Short mmCIF file of C-alpha atoms and ligand atoms in Angstrom, two decimals:
data_model
loop_
_atom_site.label_atom_id
_atom_site.label_comp_id
_atom_site.label_asym_id
_atom_site.label_seq_id
_atom_site.Cartn_x
_atom_site.Cartn_y
_atom_site.Cartn_z
CA UNK X 675 167.03 82.35 90.32
CA UNK X 676 165.77 81.02 93.62
CA UNK X 677 166.81 80.45 97.20
CA UNK X 678 169.12 81.63 98.69
CA UNK X 679 169.19 84.58 96.28
CA UNK X 680 165.44 85.03 96.58
CA UNK X 681 164.08 85.49 100.06
CA UNK X 682 160.49 86.81 100.14
CA UNK X 683 160.77 87.16 103.91
CA UNK X 684 163.04 90.21 103.44
CA UNK X 685 159.97 92.35 102.79
CA UNK X 686 158.06 90.93 105.77
CA UNK X 687 160.69 91.85 108.33
CA UNK X 688 159.03 94.85 110.02
CA UNK X 689 155.50 96.28 110.25
CA UNK X 690 156.55 99.33 108.24
CA UNK X 691 158.03 97.24 105.46
CA UNK X 692 154.89 95.18 105.34
CA UNK X 693 152.83 98.36 105.19
CA UNK X 694 154.89 99.57 102.20
CA UNK X 695 154.37 96.47 100.09
CA UNK X 696 150.77 95.77 101.07
CA UNK X 697 148.75 95.29 97.87
CA UNK X 698 145.22 95.71 99.21
CA UNK X 699 143.83 98.19 101.66
CA UNK X 700 140.43 98.52 103.19
CA UNK X 701 138.73 101.83 103.54
CA UNK X 702 135.55 102.99 105.22
CA UNK X 703 134.66 104.44 101.78
CA UNK X 704 134.05 100.92 100.50
CA UNK X 705 131.46 99.96 103.08
CA UNK X 706 127.68 99.85 102.84
CA UNK X 707 125.80 99.18 106.07
CA UNK X 708 122.57 97.13 105.77
CA UNK X 709 119.71 98.23 108.06
CA UNK X 710 116.31 96.73 108.85
CA UNK X 711 113.54 99.27 109.26
CA UNK X 712 110.07 98.86 110.73
CA UNK X 713 107.12 101.13 111.42
CA UNK X 714 107.27 101.77 115.17
CA UNK X 715 108.39 100.69 118.62
CA UNK X 716 111.62 99.88 120.36
CA UNK X 717 114.73 98.47 118.72
CA UNK X 718 114.18 94.75 118.13
CA UNK X 719 117.40 92.72 118.22
CA UNK X 720 117.68 89.87 115.69
CA UNK X 721 118.46 86.71 117.69
CA UNK X 722 120.56 84.99 115.06
CA UNK X 723 122.50 88.19 114.27
CA UNK X 724 123.90 89.58 117.54
CA UNK X 725 124.45 93.32 117.20
CA UNK X 726 121.82 93.77 114.49
CA UNK X 727 118.37 95.20 115.23
CA UNK X 728 115.23 96.42 113.52
CA UNK X 729 114.80 100.16 113.91
CA UNK X 730 111.87 102.52 113.50
CA UNK X 731 112.43 105.47 111.14
CA UNK X 732 113.54 107.85 113.85
CA UNK X 733 116.03 105.40 115.31
CA UNK X 734 117.26 104.45 111.84
CA UNK X 735 117.99 108.10 111.13
CA UNK X 736 119.87 108.47 114.39
CA UNK X 737 121.98 105.37 113.79
CA UNK X 738 122.63 106.31 110.16
CA UNK X 739 123.82 109.73 111.24
CA UNK X 740 126.30 108.24 113.69
CA UNK X 741 127.44 105.71 111.08
CA UNK X 742 128.07 108.53 108.60
CA UNK X 743 130.06 110.47 111.17
CA UNK X 744 132.12 107.31 111.77
CA UNK X 745 132.97 107.29 108.06
CA UNK X 746 130.40 104.97 106.48
CA UNK X 747 129.13 106.60 103.27
CA UNK X 748 126.03 104.52 102.59
CA UNK X 749 123.27 102.39 104.02
CA UNK X 750 121.01 99.87 102.30
CA UNK X 751 117.50 99.55 103.69
CA UNK X 752 115.26 96.51 104.08
CA UNK X 753 111.67 97.04 105.19
CA UNK X 754 109.59 95.04 107.63
CA UNK X 755 106.03 96.16 106.88
CA UNK X 756 103.05 95.91 109.24
CA UNK X 757 100.91 94.33 106.54
CA UNK X 758 101.67 91.80 103.81
CA UNK X 759 99.53 90.66 100.90
CA UNK X 760 99.81 88.56 97.75
CA UNK X 761 101.41 91.34 95.66
CA UNK X 762 103.45 93.20 98.26
CA UNK X 763 101.44 96.41 97.92
CA UNK X 764 102.70 97.83 101.23
CA UNK X 765 106.07 98.36 99.52
CA UNK X 766 104.90 101.22 97.30
CA UNK X 767 102.81 103.17 99.82
CA UNK X 768 103.86 106.77 100.29
CA UNK X 769 104.09 106.27 104.03
CA UNK X 770 105.57 102.74 103.82
CA UNK X 771 108.26 101.67 106.27
CA UNK X 772 111.14 102.18 103.85
CA UNK X 773 109.77 105.46 102.49
CA UNK X 774 109.54 106.87 106.01
CA UNK X 775 113.03 105.68 106.89
CA UNK X 776 114.50 107.16 103.68
CA UNK X 777 112.94 110.53 104.46
CA UNK X 778 114.10 110.47 108.07
CA UNK X 779 117.67 109.52 107.12
CA UNK X 780 117.91 112.08 104.31
CA UNK X 781 116.56 114.76 106.67
CA UNK X 782 119.07 113.86 109.38
CA UNK X 783 122.10 113.37 107.12
CA UNK X 784 121.49 114.54 103.54
CA UNK X 785 124.98 113.63 102.29
CA UNK X 786 124.60 109.99 103.18
CA UNK X 787 123.83 107.71 100.23
CA UNK X 788 120.61 105.80 100.82
CA UNK X 789 120.23 102.60 98.84
CA UNK X 790 116.91 100.76 98.74
CA UNK X 791 116.68 97.03 98.21
CA UNK X 792 113.93 96.37 95.68
CA UNK X 793 112.16 93.02 96.04
CA UNK X 794 108.73 91.74 96.98
CA UNK X 795 109.67 88.97 99.45
CA UNK X 796 109.54 91.12 102.56
CA UNK X 797 106.10 92.40 101.59
CA UNK X 798 104.29 89.32 100.27
CA UNK X 799 102.31 86.95 102.52
CA UNK X 800 103.79 83.96 100.65
CA UNK X 801 107.37 85.25 101.03
CA UNK X 802 108.37 84.89 97.38
CA UNK X 803 110.18 87.63 95.47
CA UNK X 804 107.42 88.12 92.91
CA UNK X 805 103.75 87.44 92.23
CA UNK X 806 102.63 83.83 92.19
CA UNK X 807 100.91 82.19 89.25
CA UNK X 808 100.12 78.55 89.95
CA UNK X 809 103.18 77.16 91.68
CA UNK X 810 105.74 79.57 90.23
CA UNK X 811 106.72 83.21 90.37
CA UNK X 812 105.43 85.09 87.33
CA UNK X 813 108.45 86.95 85.96
CA UNK X 814 106.82 89.48 83.65
CA UNK X 815 103.91 90.36 85.92
CA UNK X 816 106.43 91.03 88.71
CA UNK X 817 108.44 93.63 86.75
CA UNK X 818 105.66 96.21 86.90
CA UNK X 819 105.42 95.89 90.69
CA UNK X 820 109.17 96.12 91.21
CA UNK X 821 109.29 99.31 89.16
CA UNK X 822 106.41 100.74 91.17
CA UNK X 823 108.29 99.99 94.38
CA UNK X 824 111.54 101.47 93.02
CA UNK X 825 109.83 104.70 91.95
CA UNK X 826 108.13 105.05 95.30
CA UNK X 827 111.52 104.74 97.07
CA UNK X 828 113.01 107.31 94.69
CA UNK X 829 110.16 109.75 95.33
CA UNK X 830 110.89 109.35 99.06
CA UNK X 831 114.50 110.42 98.38
CA UNK X 832 116.50 107.23 97.74
CA UNK X 833 119.80 107.68 95.88
CA UNK X 834 120.33 104.18 94.52
CA UNK X 835 117.92 101.38 93.64
CA UNK X 836 119.09 97.81 94.26
CA UNK X 837 116.89 95.11 92.73
CA UNK X 838 117.48 91.76 94.47
CA UNK X 839 114.55 89.77 93.08
CA UNK X 840 116.38 87.97 90.24
CA UNK X 841 113.56 88.35 87.72
CA UNK X 842 114.79 88.39 84.12
CA UNK X 843 114.77 91.82 82.51
CA UNK X 844 114.15 93.75 85.71
CA UNK X 845 117.13 96.07 85.43
CA UNK X 846 116.12 97.22 81.95
CA UNK X 847 112.47 97.55 82.93
CA UNK X 848 113.21 99.55 86.08
CA UNK X 849 115.80 101.68 84.21
CA UNK X 850 113.30 102.75 81.58
CA UNK X 851 110.58 103.46 84.15
CA UNK X 852 113.09 105.53 86.14
CA UNK X 853 114.13 107.47 83.05
CA UNK X 854 110.54 108.14 82.14
CA UNK X 855 109.77 109.37 85.65
CA UNK X 856 112.72 111.78 85.55
CA UNK X 857 115.20 109.78 87.64
CA UNK X 858 117.73 109.55 84.81
CA UNK X 859 120.62 110.44 87.07
CA UNK X 860 119.81 107.91 89.79
CA UNK X 861 121.85 104.75 89.76
CA UNK X 862 120.98 101.06 89.86
CA UNK X 863 123.05 98.61 91.87
CA UNK X 864 121.97 95.23 90.53
CA UNK X 865 122.14 92.04 92.55
CA UNK X 866 123.39 90.43 89.36
CA UNK X 867 124.95 87.17 90.47
CA UNK X 868 122.68 86.29 93.33
CA UNK X 869 122.78 82.63 94.30
CA UNK X 870 120.05 80.49 95.88
CA UNK X 871 121.99 80.21 99.12
CA UNK X 872 121.61 78.71 102.58
CA UNK X 873 123.61 81.69 103.87
CA UNK X 874 120.49 83.90 103.84
CA UNK X 875 118.59 82.21 106.68
CA UNK X 876 119.34 84.75 109.44
CA UNK X 877 118.24 87.54 107.07
CA UNK X 878 114.95 85.75 106.57
CA UNK X 879 114.43 85.76 110.33
CA UNK X 880 115.35 89.45 110.42
CA UNK X 881 113.08 90.42 107.53
CA UNK X 882 110.40 87.78 108.08
CA UNK X 883 110.75 86.84 104.44
CA UNK X 884 111.18 83.06 104.31
CA UNK X 885 109.16 81.60 101.42
CA UNK X 886 105.94 79.98 102.65
CA UNK X 887 106.28 77.15 100.16
CA UNK X 888 109.05 75.84 97.92
CA UNK X 889 112.33 77.68 97.59
CA UNK X 890 113.98 80.35 95.42
CA UNK X 891 115.88 78.00 93.12
CA UNK X 892 113.58 78.81 90.21
CA UNK X 893 114.88 82.38 90.08
CA UNK X 894 118.10 82.65 92.11
CA UNK X 895 121.26 81.07 90.70
CA UNK X 896 122.64 77.60 91.23
CA UNK X 897 125.78 77.85 93.46
CA UNK X 898 127.48 75.36 91.14
CA UNK X 899 127.59 77.84 88.24
CA UNK X 900 130.11 80.51 87.36
CA UNK X 901 129.73 81.12 83.60
CA UNK X 902 126.07 81.80 84.25
CA UNK X 903 127.09 84.52 86.73
CA UNK X 904 128.93 86.24 83.95
CA UNK X 905 125.89 86.00 81.71
CA UNK X 906 123.71 87.60 84.41
CA UNK X 907 126.27 90.36 84.96
CA UNK X 908 126.65 91.17 81.27
CA UNK X 909 122.87 91.27 80.80
CA UNK X 910 122.50 93.68 83.72
CA UNK X 911 125.27 95.91 82.39
CA UNK X 912 123.56 95.95 79.00
CA UNK X 913 120.25 96.80 80.68
CA UNK X 914 121.78 99.80 82.43
CA UNK X 915 123.18 98.64 85.77
CA UNK X 916 125.70 101.09 87.27
CA UNK X 917 127.09 98.70 89.89
CA UNK X 918 126.93 94.91 89.79
CA UNK X 919 126.84 92.70 92.84
CA UNK X 920 127.93 89.19 93.76
CA UNK X 921 126.01 87.59 96.63
CA UNK X 922 126.87 85.79 98.91
CA UNK X 923 130.55 86.63 99.07
CA UNK X 924 132.60 84.20 101.16
CA UNK X 925 131.95 81.01 99.22
CA UNK X 926 131.91 82.98 95.94
CA UNK X 927 135.24 84.78 95.87
CA UNK X 928 136.04 83.26 92.48
CA UNK X 929 132.87 84.88 91.13
CA UNK X 930 133.87 88.28 92.53
CA UNK X 931 137.18 88.02 90.75
CA UNK X 932 135.64 86.76 87.51
CA UNK X 933 133.12 89.60 87.47
CA UNK X 934 135.83 92.15 88.24
CA UNK X 935 137.84 90.99 85.23
CA UNK X 936 134.84 91.02 82.93
CA UNK X 937 133.31 94.45 83.62
CA UNK X 938 134.48 98.00 83.94
CA UNK X 939 131.83 99.18 86.38
CA UNK X 940 132.15 98.91 90.17
CA UNK X 941 131.67 95.46 91.68
CA UNK X 942 129.96 95.03 95.04
CA UNK X 943 130.17 91.97 97.26
CA UNK X 944 127.44 91.17 99.81
CA UNK X 945 128.86 89.67 103.01
CA UNK X 946 125.47 88.15 103.89
CA UNK X 947 123.66 87.38 107.13
CA UNK X 948 124.78 83.74 107.47
CA UNK X 949 128.42 84.77 107.02
CA UNK X 950 127.96 87.34 109.78
CA UNK X 951 126.17 84.92 112.12
CA UNK X 952 128.93 82.33 111.75
CA UNK X 953 131.57 84.86 112.77
CA UNK X 954 129.45 86.00 115.72
CA UNK X 955 128.79 82.44 116.89
CA UNK X 956 132.46 81.48 116.67
CA UNK X 957 133.39 84.69 118.51
CA UNK X 958 130.93 83.96 121.28
CA UNK X 959 132.34 80.44 121.55
CA UNK X 960 135.80 82.03 122.05
CA UNK X 961 137.03 80.09 119.03
CA UNK X 962 138.30 83.09 117.03
CA UNK X 963 139.39 86.70 117.37
CA UNK X 964 136.49 88.64 115.84
CA UNK X 965 138.43 91.73 114.83
CA UNK X 966 141.18 89.79 113.08
CA UNK X 967 138.72 87.46 111.36
CA UNK X 968 136.49 90.26 110.09
CA UNK X 969 139.41 92.32 108.79
CA UNK X 970 140.82 89.26 107.04
CA UNK X 971 137.46 88.46 105.45
CA UNK X 972 136.86 92.03 104.26
CA UNK X 973 140.42 92.33 102.93
CA UNK X 974 139.85 89.06 101.09
CA UNK X 975 136.80 90.52 99.32
CA UNK X 976 138.83 93.52 98.21
CA UNK X 977 141.72 91.37 97.07
CA UNK X 978 139.26 89.27 95.06
CA UNK X 979 138.11 92.44 93.29
CA UNK X 980 135.26 93.96 95.27
CA UNK X 981 135.08 97.74 95.05
CA UNK X 982 132.23 97.92 97.54
CA UNK X 983 131.29 95.64 100.42
CA UNK X 984 127.85 95.34 101.97
CA UNK X 985 128.42 94.09 105.50
CA UNK X 986 126.71 93.95 108.88
CA UNK X 987 130.23 94.31 110.34
CA UNK X 988 130.55 97.81 108.81
CA UNK X 989 130.29 99.81 112.04
CA UNK X 990 132.81 97.61 113.88
CA UNK X 991 135.13 97.39 110.88
CA UNK X 992 135.37 101.17 110.61
CA UNK X 993 136.38 101.38 114.27
CA UNK X 994 138.95 98.64 113.82
CA UNK X 995 140.38 100.33 110.71
CA UNK X 996 140.98 103.45 112.70
CA UNK X 997 142.79 101.25 115.23
C1 LIG Z 1702 115.75 89.73 99.07
C2 LIG Z 1702 117.05 89.75 99.76
C3 LIG Z 1702 117.60 88.73 100.54
C4 LIG Z 1702 118.82 89.21 101.00
C5 LIG Z 1702 118.97 90.50 100.52
N1 LIG Z 1702 117.86 90.81 99.74
C6 LIG Z 1702 117.07 87.42 100.93
C7 LIG Z 1702 116.72 86.39 99.96
O1 LIG Z 1702 116.98 86.47 98.76
O2 LIG Z 1702 116.12 85.42 100.43
C8 LIG Z 1702 119.77 88.44 101.87
C9 LIG Z 1702 120.77 89.23 102.61
C10 LIG Z 1702 121.45 88.50 103.70
O3 LIG Z 1702 121.33 87.28 103.88
O4 LIG Z 1702 122.17 89.19 104.45
N2 LIG Z 1702 114.99 90.85 99.33
#
């Protein structure tokens, strides 16, 4: 049977009809707001990411509290430390930038879920995600340091640990160190399918974490691969991940949907810095309608299979959802 018996337009006739047959809906509950935290001083806007700034702990707590009252359930924190060294030791100090921000946020709004990104790149003077041996990042020597960092964030009050380093075996290693330290009930959100992507450059300005030499292709995934993403995801699930992530999101919607079909744990999609900056630049050039574009992009992630979305648009999106 086809036209004229079939007429799909019949269900598109009015806004209410469209509302009734809509397959995907966005909710504030799905959003995770990324924040950059530093040790002191005024808010520092990130040039390439209009609307995003680095906050000190006190300001981060204030903003997080407002975000929670607007409906955003969770933040993910990235630290900009005062000091960097070869092994990223400032990331596991008791009074480190992230530790202080976690405490301040949990004090101000205890119900909010605080996620901590675990990686060395923001804390190393060479900008790589692990320790360097010769010209490469030493996988196994890095695991110990990542676990140290994760435990330090947990002791400060973090709810979820999110390793983004892409070392092999890190989820299992961190999981067993967490269990041993008594954090058995704390979850891991693994950056499982994380690609070596050009979409991260504004983040690297924001976090001051561009690699000093070479690139990250020796540990992050090749954007040409999808079966490998599945392998990474299944390994992380086996190692104890509670949530798996696909990153970036826009050019990797097929991966989001593949991962969703292949796992039964929540899937997160990271709408990364470059994706945000492109929308902002096009908005400022009056080429697009920001609200409509952002809602379409976020709905697309959900339709593809994302249960959770990490996005710098979170605060705006929540306002737009409420109309
Ligand atoms: C690594 C990390 C990066 C991002 C999140 N965690 C950067 C990288 O791998 O170079 C990128 C996020 C974004 O671009 O918004 N700690």
